[in-house]
PDB file of C-alpha atoms in Angstrom:
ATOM      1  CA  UNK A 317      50.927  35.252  15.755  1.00  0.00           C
ATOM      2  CA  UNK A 318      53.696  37.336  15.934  1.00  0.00           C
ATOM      3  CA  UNK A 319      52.746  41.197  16.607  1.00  0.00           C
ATOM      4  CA  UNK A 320      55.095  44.472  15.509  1.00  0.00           C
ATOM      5  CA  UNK A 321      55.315  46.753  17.975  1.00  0.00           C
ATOM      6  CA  UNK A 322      52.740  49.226  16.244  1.00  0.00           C
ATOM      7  CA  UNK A 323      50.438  46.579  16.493  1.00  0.00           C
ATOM      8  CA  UNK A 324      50.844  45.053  19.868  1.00  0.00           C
ATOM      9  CA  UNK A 325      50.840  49.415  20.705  1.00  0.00           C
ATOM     10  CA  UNK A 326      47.803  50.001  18.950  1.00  0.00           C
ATOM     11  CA  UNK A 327      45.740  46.700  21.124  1.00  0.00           C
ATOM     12  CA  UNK A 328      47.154  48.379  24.327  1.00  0.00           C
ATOM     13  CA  UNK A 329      45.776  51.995  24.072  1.00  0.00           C
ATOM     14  CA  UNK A 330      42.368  50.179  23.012  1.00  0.00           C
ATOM     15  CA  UNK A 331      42.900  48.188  25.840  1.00  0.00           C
ATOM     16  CA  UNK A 332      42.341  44.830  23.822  1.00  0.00           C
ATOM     17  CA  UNK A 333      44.532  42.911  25.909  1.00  0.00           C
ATOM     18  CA  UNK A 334      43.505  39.292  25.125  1.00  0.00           C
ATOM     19  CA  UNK A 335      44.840  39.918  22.282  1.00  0.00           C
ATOM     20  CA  UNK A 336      48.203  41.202  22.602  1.00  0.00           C
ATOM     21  CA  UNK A 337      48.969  38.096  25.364  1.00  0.00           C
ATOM     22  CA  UNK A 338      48.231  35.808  22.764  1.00  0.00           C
ATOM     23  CA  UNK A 339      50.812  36.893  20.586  1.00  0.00           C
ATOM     24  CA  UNK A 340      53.001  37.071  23.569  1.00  0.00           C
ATOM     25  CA  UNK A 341      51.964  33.745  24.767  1.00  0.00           C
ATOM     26  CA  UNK A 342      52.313  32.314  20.892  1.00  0.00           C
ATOM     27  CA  UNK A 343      56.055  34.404  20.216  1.00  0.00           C
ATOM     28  CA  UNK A 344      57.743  33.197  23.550  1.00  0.00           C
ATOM     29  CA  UNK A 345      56.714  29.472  24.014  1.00  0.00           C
ATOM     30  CA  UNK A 346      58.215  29.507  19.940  1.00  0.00           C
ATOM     31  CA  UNK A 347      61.265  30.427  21.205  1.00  0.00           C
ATOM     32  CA  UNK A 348      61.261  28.296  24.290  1.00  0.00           C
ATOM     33  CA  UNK A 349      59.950  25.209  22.839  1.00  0.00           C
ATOM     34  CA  UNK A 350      61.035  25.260  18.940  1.00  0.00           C
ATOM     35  CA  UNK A 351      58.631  24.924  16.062  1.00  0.00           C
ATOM     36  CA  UNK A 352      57.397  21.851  17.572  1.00  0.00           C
ATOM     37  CA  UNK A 353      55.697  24.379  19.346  1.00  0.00           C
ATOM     38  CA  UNK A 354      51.416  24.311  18.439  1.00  0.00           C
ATOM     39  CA  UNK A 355      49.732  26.885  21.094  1.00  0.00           C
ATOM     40  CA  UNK A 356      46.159  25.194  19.984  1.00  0.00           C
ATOM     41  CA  UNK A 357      46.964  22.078  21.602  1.00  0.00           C
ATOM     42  CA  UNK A 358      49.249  23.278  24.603  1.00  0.00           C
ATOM     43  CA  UNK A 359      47.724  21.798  28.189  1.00  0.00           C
ATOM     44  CA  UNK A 360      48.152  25.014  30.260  1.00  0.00           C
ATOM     45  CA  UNK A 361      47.103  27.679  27.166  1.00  0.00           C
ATOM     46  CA  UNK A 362      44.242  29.273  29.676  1.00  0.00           C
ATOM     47  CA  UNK A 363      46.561  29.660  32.194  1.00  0.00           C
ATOM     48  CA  UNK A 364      49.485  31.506  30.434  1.00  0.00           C
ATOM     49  CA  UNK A 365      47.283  33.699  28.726  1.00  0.00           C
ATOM     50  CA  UNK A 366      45.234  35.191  31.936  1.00  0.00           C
ATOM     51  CA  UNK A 367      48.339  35.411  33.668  1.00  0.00           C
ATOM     52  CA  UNK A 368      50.120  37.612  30.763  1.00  0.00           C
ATOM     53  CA  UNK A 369      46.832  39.406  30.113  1.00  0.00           C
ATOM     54  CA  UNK A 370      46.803  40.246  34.207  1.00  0.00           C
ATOM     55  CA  UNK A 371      50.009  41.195  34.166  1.00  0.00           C
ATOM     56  CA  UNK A 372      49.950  43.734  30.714  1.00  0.00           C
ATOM     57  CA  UNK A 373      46.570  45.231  32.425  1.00  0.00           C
ATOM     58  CA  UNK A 374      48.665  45.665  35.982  1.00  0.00           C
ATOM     59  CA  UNK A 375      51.235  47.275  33.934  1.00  0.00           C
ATOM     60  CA  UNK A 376      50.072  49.746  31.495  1.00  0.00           C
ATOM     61  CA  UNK A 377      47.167  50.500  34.606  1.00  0.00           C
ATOM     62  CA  UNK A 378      50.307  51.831  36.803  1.00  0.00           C
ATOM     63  CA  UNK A 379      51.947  53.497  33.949  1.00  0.00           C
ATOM     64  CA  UNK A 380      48.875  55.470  33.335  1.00  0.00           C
ATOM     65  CA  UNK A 381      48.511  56.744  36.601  1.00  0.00           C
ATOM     66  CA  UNK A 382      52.145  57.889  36.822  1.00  0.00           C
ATOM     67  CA  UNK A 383      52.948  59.457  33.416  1.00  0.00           C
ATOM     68  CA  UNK A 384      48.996  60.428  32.318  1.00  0.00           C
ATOM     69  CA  UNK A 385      50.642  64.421  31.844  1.00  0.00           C
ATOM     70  CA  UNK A 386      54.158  63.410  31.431  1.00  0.00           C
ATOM     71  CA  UNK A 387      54.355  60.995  28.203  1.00  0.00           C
ATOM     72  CA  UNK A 388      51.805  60.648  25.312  1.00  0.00           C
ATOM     73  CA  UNK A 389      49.619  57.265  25.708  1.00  0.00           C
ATOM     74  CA  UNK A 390      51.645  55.739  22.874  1.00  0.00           C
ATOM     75  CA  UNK A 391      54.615  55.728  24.671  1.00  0.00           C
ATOM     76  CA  UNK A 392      53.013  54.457  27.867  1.00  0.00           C
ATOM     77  CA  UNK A 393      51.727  51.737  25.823  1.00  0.00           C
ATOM     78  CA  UNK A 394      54.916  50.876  24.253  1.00  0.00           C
ATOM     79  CA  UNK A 395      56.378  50.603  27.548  1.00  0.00           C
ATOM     80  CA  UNK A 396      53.374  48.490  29.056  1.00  0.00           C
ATOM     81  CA  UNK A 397      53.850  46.097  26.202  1.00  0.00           C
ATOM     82  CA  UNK A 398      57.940  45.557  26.383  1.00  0.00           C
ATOM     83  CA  UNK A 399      57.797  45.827  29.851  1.00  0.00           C
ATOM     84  CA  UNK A 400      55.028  43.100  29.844  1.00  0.00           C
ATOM     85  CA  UNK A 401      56.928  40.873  27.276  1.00  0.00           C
ATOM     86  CA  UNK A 402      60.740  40.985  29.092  1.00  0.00           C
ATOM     87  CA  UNK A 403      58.947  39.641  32.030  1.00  0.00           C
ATOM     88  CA  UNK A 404      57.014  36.380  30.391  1.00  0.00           C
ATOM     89  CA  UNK A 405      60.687  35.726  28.998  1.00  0.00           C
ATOM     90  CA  UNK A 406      62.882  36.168  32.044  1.00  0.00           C
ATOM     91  CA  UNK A 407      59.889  33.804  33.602  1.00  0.00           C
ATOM     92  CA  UNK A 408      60.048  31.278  30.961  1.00  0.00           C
ATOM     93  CA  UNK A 409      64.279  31.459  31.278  1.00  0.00           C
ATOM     94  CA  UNK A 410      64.814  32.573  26.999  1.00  0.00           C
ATOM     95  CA  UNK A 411      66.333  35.213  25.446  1.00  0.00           C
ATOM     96  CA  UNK A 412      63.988  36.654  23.131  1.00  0.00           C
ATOM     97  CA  UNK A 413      63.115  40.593  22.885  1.00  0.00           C
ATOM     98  CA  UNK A 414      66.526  41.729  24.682  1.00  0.00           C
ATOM     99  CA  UNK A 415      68.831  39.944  23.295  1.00  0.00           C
ATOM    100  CA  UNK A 416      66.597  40.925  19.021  1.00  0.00           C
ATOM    101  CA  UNK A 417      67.361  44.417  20.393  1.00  0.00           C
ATOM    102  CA  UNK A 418      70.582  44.258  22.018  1.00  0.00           C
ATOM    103  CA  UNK A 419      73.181  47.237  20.110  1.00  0.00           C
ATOM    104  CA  UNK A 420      70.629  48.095  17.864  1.00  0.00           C
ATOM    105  CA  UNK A 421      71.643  52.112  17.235  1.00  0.00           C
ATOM    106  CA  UNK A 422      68.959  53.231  14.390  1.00  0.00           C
ATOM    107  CA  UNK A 423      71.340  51.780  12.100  1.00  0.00           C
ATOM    108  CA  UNK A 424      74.316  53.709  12.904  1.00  0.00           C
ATOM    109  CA  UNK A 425      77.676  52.122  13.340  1.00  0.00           C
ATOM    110  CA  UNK A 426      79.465  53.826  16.137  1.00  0.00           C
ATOM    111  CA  UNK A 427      83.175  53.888  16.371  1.00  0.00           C
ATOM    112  CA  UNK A 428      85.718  52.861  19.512  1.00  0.00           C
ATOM    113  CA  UNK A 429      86.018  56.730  20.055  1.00  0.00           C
ATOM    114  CA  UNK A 430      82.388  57.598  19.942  1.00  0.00           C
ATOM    115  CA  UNK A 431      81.247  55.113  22.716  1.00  0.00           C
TER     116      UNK A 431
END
């Protein structure tokens, strides 16, 4: 179940956590583990997923209480969620979300003398 970023934004600000660390949970044991991967039958499934779900809720909780009238709730959300995901990944060892992202410039291509 892999989530966009509106989406996975969208569950945060409703606070429908569950869901967003199952797509977590489902995205980064894919890349750890290969399509051999099947979260149904995985042994420690319970586990991962109230430990991601704890630590999204720790997360965008803080965030809220430091930028409630300095960033819109989107943003706080957005950065609750990547936040969130960087950790399960740096946890689990893989490269996943920072390394998708790495030099991505809104499609520009920036020259030697720009940089």
């Amino acid at each position: 179940m892999e989530l966009t970023l509106g989406e996975a934004t969208r569950y945060v600000l409703n606070e429908q956590y569950a869901k967003v660390a199952a797509g977590m949970y489902t995205d980064a044991f894919h890349l750890k583990n290969g399509e051999t991967f099947n979260p149904d039958t995985a042994a420690d499934k319970a586990k991962w997923l109230n430990e991601i779900e704890a630590k999204l809720k720790e997360i965008h909780s803080a965030k809220k209480e430091s930028g409630t009238f300095s960033q819109p709730r989107h943003e706080i959300a957005q950065e609750a969620y990547v936040e969130t995901k960087l950790w399960l990944e740096k946890l689990l060892g893989i490269k996943g979300y920072e390394e998708k992202n790495k030099g991505f410039h809104l499609g520009l291509e920036f020259k030697d003398s720009v940089k």
